[in-house]
Coordinates of C-alpha atoms and ligand atoms in Angstrom, one line a residue:
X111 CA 4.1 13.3 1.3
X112 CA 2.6 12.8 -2.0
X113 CA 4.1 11.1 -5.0
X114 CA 4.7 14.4 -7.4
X115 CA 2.7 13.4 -10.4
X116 CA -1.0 14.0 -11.0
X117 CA -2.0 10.4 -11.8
X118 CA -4.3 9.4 -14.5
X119 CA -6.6 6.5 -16.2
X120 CA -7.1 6.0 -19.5
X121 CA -10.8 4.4 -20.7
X122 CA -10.7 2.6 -23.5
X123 CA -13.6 1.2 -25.2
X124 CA -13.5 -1.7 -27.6
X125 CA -15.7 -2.0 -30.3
X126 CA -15.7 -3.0 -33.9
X127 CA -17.0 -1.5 -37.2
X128 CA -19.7 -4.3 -38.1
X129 CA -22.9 -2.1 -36.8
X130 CA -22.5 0.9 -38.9
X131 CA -21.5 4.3 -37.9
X132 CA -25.0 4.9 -35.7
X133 CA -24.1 2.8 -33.5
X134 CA -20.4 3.6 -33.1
X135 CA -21.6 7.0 -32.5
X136 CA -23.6 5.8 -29.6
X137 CA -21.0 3.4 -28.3
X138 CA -18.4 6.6 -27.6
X139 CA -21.6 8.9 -26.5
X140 CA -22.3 6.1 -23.8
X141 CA -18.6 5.5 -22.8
X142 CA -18.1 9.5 -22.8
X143 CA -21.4 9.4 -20.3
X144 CA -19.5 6.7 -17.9
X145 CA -16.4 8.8 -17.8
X146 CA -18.3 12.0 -17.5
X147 CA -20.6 10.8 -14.3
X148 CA -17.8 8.4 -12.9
X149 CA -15.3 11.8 -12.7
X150 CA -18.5 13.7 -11.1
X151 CA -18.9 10.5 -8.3
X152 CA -16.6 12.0 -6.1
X153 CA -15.8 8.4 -5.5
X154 CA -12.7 7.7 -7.3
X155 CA -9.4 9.1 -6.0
X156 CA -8.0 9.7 -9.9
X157 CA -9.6 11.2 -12.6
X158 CA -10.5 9.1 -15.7
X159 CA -9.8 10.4 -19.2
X160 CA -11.7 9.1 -22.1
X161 CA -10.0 8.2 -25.0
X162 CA -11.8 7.3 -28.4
X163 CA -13.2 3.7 -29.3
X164 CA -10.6 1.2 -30.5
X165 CA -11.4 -0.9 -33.2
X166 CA -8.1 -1.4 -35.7
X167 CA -4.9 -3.0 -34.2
X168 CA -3.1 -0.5 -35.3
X169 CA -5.1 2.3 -32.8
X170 CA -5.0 -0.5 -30.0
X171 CA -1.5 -1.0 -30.2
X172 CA -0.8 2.4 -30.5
X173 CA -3.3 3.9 -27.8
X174 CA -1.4 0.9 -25.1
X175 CA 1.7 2.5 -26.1
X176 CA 0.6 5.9 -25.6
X177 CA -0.2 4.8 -22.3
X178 CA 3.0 3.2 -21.6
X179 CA 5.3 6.5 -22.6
X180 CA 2.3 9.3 -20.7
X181 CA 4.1 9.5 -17.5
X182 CA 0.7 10.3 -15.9
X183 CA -1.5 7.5 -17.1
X184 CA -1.5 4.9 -14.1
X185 CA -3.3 2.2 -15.8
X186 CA -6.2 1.8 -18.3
X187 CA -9.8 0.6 -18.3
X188 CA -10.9 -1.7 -20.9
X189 CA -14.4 -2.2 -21.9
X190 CA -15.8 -3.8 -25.0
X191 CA -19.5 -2.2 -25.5
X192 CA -19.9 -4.5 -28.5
X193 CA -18.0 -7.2 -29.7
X194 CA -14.4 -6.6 -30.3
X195 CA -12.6 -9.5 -31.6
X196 CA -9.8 -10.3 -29.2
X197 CA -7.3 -11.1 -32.0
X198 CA -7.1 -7.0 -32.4
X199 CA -5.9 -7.0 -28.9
X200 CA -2.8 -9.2 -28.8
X201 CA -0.2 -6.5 -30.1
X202 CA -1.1 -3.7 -27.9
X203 CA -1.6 -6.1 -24.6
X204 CA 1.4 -7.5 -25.3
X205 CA 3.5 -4.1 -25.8
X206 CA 1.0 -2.8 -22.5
X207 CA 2.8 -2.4 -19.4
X208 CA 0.9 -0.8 -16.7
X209 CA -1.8 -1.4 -14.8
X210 CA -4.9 -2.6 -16.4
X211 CA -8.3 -3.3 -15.2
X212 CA -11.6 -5.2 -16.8
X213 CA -14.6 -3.1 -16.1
X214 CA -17.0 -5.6 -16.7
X215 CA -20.0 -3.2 -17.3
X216 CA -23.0 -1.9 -19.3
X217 CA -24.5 1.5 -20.0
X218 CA -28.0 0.4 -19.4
X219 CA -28.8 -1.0 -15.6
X220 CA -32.0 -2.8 -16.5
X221 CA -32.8 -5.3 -19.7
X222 CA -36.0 -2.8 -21.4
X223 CA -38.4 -5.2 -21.8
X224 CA -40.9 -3.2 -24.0
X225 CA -38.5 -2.0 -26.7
X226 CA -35.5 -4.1 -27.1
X227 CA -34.7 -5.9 -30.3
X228 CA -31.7 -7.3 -31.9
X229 CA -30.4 -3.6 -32.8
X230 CA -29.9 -3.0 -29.3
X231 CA -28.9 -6.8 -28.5
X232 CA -26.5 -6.0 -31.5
X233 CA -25.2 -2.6 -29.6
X234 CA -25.2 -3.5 -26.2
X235 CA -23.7 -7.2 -26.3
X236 CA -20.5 -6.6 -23.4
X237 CA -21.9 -9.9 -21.9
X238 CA -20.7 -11.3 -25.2
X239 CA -17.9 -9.0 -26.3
X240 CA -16.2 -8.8 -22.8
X241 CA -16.0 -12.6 -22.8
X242 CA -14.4 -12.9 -25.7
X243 CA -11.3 -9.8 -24.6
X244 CA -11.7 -11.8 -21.4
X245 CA -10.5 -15.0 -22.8
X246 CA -7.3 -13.2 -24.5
X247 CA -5.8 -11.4 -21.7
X248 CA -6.4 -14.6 -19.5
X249 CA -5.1 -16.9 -22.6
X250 CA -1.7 -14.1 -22.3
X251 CA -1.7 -14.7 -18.8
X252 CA -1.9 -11.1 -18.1
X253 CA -2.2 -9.6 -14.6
X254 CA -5.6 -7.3 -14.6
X255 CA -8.2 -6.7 -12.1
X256 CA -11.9 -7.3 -12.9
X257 CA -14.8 -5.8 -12.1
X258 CA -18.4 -6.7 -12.5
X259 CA -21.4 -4.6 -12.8
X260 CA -23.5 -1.8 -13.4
X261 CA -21.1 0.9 -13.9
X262 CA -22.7 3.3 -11.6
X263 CA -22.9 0.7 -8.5
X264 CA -21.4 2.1 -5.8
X265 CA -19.8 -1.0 -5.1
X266 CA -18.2 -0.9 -8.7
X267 CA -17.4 2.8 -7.9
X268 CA -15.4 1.4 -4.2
X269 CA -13.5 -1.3 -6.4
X270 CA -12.3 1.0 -9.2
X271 CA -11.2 3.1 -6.8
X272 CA -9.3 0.2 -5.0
X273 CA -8.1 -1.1 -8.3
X274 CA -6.7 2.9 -9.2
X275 CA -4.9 3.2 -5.5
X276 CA -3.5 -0.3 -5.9
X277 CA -2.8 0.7 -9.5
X278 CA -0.9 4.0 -8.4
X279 CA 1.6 1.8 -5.6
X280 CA 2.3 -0.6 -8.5
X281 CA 3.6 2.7 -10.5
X282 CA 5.5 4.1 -7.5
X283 CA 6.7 1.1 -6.4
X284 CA 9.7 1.6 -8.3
X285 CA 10.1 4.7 -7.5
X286 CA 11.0 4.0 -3.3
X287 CA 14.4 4.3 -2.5
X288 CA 15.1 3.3 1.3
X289 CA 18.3 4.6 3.2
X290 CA 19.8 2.3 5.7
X291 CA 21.6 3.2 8.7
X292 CA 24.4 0.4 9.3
X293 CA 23.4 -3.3 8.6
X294 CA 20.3 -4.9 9.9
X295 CA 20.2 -6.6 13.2
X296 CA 23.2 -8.9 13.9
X297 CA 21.8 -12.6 13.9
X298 CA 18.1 -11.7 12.7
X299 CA 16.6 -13.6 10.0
X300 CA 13.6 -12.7 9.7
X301 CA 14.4 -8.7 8.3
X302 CA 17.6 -10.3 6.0
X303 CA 16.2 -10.7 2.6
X304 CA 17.9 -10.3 -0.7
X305 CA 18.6 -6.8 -2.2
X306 CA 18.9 -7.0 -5.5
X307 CA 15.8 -9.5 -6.5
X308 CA 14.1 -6.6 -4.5
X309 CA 14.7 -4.7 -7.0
X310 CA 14.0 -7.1 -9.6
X311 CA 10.9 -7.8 -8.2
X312 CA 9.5 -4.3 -6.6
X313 CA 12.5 -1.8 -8.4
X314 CA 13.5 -0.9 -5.0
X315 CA 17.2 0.8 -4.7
X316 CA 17.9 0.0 -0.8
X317 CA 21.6 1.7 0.1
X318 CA 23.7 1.6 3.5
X319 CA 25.5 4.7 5.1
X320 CA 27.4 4.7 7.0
X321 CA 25.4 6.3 10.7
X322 CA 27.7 9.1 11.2
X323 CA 27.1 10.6 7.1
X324 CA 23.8 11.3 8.7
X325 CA 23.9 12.1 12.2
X326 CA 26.2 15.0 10.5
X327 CA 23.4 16.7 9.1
X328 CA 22.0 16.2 12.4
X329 CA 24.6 18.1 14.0
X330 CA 24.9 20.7 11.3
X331 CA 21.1 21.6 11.8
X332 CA 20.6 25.4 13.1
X333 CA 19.6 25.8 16.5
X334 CA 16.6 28.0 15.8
X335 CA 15.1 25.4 13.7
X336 CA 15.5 23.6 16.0
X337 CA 14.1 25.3 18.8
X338 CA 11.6 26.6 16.6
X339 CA 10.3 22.6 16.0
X340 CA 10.7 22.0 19.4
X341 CA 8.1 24.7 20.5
X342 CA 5.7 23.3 17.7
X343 CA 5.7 20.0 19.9
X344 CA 5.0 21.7 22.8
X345 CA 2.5 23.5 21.3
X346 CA 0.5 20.0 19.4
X347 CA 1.4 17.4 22.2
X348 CA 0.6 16.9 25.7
X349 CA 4.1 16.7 27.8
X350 CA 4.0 14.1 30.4
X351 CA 6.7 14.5 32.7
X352 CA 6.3 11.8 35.1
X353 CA 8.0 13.8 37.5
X354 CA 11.3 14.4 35.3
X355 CA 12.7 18.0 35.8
X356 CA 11.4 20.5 33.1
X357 CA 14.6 21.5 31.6
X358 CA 16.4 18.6 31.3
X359 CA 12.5 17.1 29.5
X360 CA 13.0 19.4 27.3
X361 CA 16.4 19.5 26.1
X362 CA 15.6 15.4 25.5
X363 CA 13.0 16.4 23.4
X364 CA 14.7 19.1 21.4
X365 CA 17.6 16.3 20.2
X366 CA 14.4 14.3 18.4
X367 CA 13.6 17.6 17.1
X368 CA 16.9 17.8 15.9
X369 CA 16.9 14.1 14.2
X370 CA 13.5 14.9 13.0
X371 CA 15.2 18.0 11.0
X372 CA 18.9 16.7 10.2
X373 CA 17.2 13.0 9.1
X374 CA 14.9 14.9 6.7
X375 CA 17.3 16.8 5.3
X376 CA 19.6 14.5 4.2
X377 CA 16.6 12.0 2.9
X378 CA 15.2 15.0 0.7
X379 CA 19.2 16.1 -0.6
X380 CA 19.5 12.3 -1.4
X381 CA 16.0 11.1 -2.8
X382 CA 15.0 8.6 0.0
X383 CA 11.6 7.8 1.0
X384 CA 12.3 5.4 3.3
X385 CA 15.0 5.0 6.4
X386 CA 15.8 2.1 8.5
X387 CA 17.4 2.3 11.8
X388 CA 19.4 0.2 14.9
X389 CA 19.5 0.3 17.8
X390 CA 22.9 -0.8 18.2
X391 CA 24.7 1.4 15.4
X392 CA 23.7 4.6 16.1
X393 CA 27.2 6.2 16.0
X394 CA 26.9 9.6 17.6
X395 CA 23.5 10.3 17.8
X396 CA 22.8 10.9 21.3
X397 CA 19.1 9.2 21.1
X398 CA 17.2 6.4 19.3
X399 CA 15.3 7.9 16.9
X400 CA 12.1 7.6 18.8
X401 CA 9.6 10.8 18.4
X402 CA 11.9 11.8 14.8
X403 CA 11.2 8.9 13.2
X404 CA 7.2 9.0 14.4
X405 CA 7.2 12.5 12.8
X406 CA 8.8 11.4 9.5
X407 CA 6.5 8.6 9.4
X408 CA 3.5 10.7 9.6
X409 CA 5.2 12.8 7.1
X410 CA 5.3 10.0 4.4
X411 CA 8.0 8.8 5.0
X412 CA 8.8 4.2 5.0
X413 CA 10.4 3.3 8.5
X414 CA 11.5 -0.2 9.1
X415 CA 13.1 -1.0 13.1
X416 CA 16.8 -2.9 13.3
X417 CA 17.5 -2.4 9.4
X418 CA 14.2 -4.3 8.4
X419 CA 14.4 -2.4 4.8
X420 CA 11.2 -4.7 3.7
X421 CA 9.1 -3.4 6.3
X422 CA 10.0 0.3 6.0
X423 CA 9.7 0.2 1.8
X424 CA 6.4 -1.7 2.4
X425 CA 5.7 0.8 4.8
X426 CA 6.2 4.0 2.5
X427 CA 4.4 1.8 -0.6
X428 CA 1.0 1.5 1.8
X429 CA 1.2 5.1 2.7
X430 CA 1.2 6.0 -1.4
X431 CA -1.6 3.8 -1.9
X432 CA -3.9 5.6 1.0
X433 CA -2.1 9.2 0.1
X434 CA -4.8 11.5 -0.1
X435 CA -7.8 9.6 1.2
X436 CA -10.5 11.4 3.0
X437 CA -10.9 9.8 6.5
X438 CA -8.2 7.6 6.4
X439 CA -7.3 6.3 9.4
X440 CA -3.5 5.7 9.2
X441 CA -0.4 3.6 8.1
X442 CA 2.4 2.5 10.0
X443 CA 5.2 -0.1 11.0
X444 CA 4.3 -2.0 13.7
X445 CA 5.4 -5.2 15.9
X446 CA 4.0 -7.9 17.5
X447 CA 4.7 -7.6 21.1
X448 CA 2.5 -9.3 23.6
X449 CA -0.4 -11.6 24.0
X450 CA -3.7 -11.6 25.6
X451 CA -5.0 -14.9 25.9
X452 CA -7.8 -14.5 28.0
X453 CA -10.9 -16.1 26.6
X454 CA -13.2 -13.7 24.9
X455 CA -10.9 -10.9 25.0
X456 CA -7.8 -12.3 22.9
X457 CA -5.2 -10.4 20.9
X458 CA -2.2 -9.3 20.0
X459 CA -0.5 -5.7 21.7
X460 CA 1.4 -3.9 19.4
X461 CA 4.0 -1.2 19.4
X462 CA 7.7 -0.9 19.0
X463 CA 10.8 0.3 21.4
X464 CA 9.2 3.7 20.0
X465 CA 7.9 3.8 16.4
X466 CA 4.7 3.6 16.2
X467 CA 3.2 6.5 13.6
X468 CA 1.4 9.1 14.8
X469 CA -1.4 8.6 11.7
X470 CA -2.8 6.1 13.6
X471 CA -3.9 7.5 17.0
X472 CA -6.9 7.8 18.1
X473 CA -7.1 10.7 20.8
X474 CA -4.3 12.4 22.4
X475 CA -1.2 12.2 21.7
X476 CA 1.4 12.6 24.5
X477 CA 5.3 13.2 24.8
X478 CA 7.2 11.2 27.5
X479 CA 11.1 10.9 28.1
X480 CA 12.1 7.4 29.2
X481 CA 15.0 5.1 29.2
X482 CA 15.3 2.8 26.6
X483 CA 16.6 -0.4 28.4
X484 CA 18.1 -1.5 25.0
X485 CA 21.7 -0.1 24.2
X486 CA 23.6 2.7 25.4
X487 CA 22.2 5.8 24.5
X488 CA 20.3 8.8 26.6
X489 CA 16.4 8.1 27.2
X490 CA 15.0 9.0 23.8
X491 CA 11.5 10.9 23.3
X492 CA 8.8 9.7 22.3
X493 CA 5.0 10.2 20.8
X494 CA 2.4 8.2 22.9
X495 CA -1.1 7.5 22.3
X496 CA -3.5 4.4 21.9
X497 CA -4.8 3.5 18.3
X498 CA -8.1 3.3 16.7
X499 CA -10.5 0.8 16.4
X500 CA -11.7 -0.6 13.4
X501 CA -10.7 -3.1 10.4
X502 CA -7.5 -3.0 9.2
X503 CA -4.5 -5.2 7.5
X504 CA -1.3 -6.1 8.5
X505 CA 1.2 -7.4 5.8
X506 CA 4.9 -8.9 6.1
X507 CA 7.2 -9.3 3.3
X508 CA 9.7 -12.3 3.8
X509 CA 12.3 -14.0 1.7
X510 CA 11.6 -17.5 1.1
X511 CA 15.1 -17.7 -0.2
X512 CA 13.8 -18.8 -3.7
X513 CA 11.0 -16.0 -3.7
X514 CA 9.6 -13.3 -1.8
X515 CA 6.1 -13.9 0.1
X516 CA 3.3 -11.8 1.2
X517 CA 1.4 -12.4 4.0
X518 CA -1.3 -10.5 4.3
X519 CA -4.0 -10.7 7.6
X520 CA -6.7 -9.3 8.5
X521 CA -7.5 -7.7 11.4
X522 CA -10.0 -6.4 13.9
X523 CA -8.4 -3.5 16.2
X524 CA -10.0 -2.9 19.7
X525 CA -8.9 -1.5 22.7
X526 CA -7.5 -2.9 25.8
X527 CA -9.7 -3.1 28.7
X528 CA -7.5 -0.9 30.8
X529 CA -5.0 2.0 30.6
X530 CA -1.4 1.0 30.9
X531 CA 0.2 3.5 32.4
X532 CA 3.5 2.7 33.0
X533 CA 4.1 1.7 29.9
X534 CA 5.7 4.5 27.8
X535 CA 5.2 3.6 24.2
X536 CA 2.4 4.0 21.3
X537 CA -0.1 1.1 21.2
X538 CA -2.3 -1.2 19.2
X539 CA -4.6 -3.8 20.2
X540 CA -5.7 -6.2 17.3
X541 CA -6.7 -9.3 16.8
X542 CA -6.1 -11.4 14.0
X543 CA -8.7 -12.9 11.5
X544 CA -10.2 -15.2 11.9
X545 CA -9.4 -15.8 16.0
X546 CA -5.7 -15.3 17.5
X547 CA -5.3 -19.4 17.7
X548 CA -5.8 -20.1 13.5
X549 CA -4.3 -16.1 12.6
X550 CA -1.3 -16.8 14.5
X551 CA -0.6 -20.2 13.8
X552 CA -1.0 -19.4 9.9
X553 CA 0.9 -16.3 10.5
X554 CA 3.8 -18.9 11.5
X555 CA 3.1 -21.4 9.3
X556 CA 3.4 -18.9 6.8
X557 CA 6.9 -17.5 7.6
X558 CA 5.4 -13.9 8.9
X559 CA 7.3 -11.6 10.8
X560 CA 7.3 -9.8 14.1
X561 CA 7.3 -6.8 11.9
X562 CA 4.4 -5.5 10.0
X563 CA 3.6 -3.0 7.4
X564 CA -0.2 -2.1 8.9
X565 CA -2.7 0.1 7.7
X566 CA -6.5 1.0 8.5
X567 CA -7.2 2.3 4.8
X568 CA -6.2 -0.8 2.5
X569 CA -8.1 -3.8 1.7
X570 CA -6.5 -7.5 1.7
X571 CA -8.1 -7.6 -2.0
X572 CA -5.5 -4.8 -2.8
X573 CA -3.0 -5.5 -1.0
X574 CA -3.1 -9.3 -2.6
X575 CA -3.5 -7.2 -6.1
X576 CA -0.1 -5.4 -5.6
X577 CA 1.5 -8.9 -4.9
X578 CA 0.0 -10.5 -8.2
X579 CA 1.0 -7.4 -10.2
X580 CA 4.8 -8.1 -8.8
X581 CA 4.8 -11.2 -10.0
X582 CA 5.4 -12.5 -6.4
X583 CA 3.5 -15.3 -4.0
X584 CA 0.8 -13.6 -1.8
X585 CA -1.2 -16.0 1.1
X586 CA -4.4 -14.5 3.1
X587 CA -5.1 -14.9 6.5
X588 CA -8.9 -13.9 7.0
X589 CA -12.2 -15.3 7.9
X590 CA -12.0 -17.8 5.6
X591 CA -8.5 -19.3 6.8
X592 CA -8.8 -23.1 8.1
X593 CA -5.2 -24.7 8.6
X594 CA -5.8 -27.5 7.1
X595 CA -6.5 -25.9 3.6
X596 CA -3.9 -23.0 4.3
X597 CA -0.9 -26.1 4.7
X598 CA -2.3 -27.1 1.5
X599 CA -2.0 -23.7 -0.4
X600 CA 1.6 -23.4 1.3
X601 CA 2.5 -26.6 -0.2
X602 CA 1.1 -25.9 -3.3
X603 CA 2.7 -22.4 -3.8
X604 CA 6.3 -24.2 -2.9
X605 CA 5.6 -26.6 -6.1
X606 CA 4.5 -23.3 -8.3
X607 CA 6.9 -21.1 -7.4
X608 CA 9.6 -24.1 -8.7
X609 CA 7.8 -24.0 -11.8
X610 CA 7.5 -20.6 -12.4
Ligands
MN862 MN1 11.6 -4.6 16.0

């Protein structure tokens, strides 16, 4: 599912008019050049669109607010070739309300010995003039990402591609509307949170129905599409009977088919991109959403279990941010389910009752009919599979009840050191940075959830990004986590948030 606009980045290049014309001339050639071979990298996920060098505060404050009304500008890249004085800059900035990044750069890589003088010193000063644009945004306490070096670095490439994805979920972000079926989980805390500063804060609209307005268009869906969807898993998934009978299989399967069909319907008439479920209110569906909700997730589509609406909008804001990407490796709810603790070899098993997306899998992917053990419903299909290996982030949203939190943690994924075949639900094996003892025990500290918004394709540095540019309190679990000092940052943050 993609977001439906064909996102953009402005580059705006700050100079001023004390160096003559001949070297304003060369300051847009160079910054045209940047753009021109940045666009050709193949690197960046968004295409950069030059815009001319701003000198006046009249075409600052007027390019920022260009910016603000072009519904497909994402952000804008500043970059002050010469000296700009930063007074020019307060309007505009001020007025400026998307996404902006500090690329901290210059056109030439290497200082040329045998020829420079104070003309190019004089031209090529953003050591100097990026200090002083530096010191305004900072002194507005403005939200922007910085990055330093050469501008055709591939490791200034990666980040301005991270700062334009991270940019692009900041944009959407008010654009996710999440449909809840019923109320969350009687007597859960954990995935209560409050509503409205959630839209405040992130400009989510999160709205209950009632389970039967949708398991209506459930109903209502045409048996030849839904027979038609049925054969289309048979055809992509390995069935795995397990010694069920072949008809009766089948006709399990074909009422996830028909969720997957009536639930989409309804969340494309109604303009959600995200839908929580529960287990216990599901009204008359005849199954847990089980392999429906794995498809809708792999769709796109934000999915939170037991009405956990901050999960599932997460969920759907993490698969905008990696939309697109080549080789991505997938996004998906997740919970913590089960330990291992043995030494060497610990870490955390993930899954859910069923919900586990598809984008994730590494290998196979398998259909099995089981009972549920939870509730009172037929056994609901489901997608099985293990995971993939590999780096990765898991994130929970919580309600501090004065604030909302992110904890963000990363994670090494592995596999398990055997099959486990008799249990029939999709898997992850990860464990937490920077060893299960200190990940989990921050991860508690911290107020984290069994839930998790998790993805292979994001990096704590962006997911910590989208926190700061929501104005909310974001703590890291990594490598770098000691408890002592991550008590210390919690107890901090309690005293800043007071303030702020
Ligand atoms: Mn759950």
């Amino acid at each position: 599912m993609q977001t439906g606009k064909n996102y953009r980045f402005w580059f705006c290049t700050g100079s001023q008019d004390l160096y003559g014309d001949e070297c304003l001339a060369r300051v847009a050639e160079h910054s045209k050049i940047i753009v021109e071979k940045l666009n050709q990298s193949g690197m960046l996920p968004f295409e950069i669109i030059w815009k001319p060098t701003l000198i006046t505060n009249e075409l600052i404050r007027k390019t920022f607010n260009e910016a603000n009304s072009d519904e497909e500008c994402a952000g804008v890249i500043t970059w002050m070739h010469t000296f700009s004085p930063a007074k020019s800059w307060i309007l505009g900035l001020q007025e400026f309300r998307k996404p902006l990044c500090h690329l901290h750069t210059q056109f030439n890589q290497e200082i040329p010995y045998d020829t420079i003088d104070m003309d190019f010193m004089n031209e090529n000063q953003s050591a100097h003039g990026d200090r002083e644009y530096g010191h305004i945004v900072t002194r507005m306490r403005m939200e922007r990402k910085i990055i330093v070096g050469h501008w055709d670095d591939p490791e200034v490439k990666e980040k301005l591609a991270g700062f334009m994805r991270t940019a692009v979920g900041v944009m959407e972000s008010s654009h996710i509307r999440v449909m809840r079926i019923a109320d969350n989980m009687r007597n859960v805390a954990v995935t209560e949170g409050d509503k409205v500063e959630a839209q405040i804060k992130f400009g989510w609209e999160i709205d209950a129905y009632p389970v039967n307005e949708i398991a209506d268009y459930v109903k209502d869906t045409p048996k030849g599409e839904v027979d038609a969807l049925t054969d289309e898993y048979y055809d992509k998934y390995e069935i795995i009977l397990e010694g069920r009978d072949l008809e009766e299989f089948k006709r399990h399967v074909a009422v996830q088919a028909q969720i997957e069909l009536g639930f989409e319907r309804f969340l494309e008439e109604k303009n959600y991109q995200a839908i929580v479920t529960h287990f216990g209110d599901l009204g008359a569906l005849q199954q847990l959403p089980g392999l429906a909700i794995q498809r809708l997730m792999e769709k796109g589509y934000g999915f939170g279990g037991e009405g956990d609406w901050k999960t599932a909008a997460m969920v759907r804001l993490m698969k905008i941010m990696t939309s697109g990407m080549k080789d991505a490796k997938g996004t998906s709810f997740m919970e913590d389910y089960t330990y291992n603790f043995v030494p060497g070899k610990e870490g955390i098993l993930q899954a859910h009752m069923l919900e586990v997306c598809p984008s994730v899998a590494d290998g196979k992917i398998g259909i099995k009919v089981c009972p549920l053990s939870m509730g009172d419903r037929e056994d609901p299909a489901r997608l099985v599979f293990t995971s993939k290996t590999g780096p990765a982030v898991a994130t929970s949203l919580v309600d501090m009840g004065n604030r909302f939190r992110l904890i963000i943690n990363a994670v090494e994924c592995k596999k398990v050191e055997k099959p486990m075949p008799k249990l029939p639900v999709a898997t992850a094996f990860w464990t937490p940075e920077p060893n299960l003892k200190t990940g989990a025990e921050a991860w508690i500290l911290a107020g984290g959830a069994h839930h998790t918004a998790f993805s292979y394709d994001l990096s704590v540095e962006q997911m910590t990004e989208w926190a700061d540019a929501m104005g909310i309190e974001s703590v890291v679990i990594d490598r770098n986590t000691n408890i002592r000092e991550f008590k210390k940052e919690l107890r901090w943050n309690e005293i800043a948030y007071k303030l702020l």
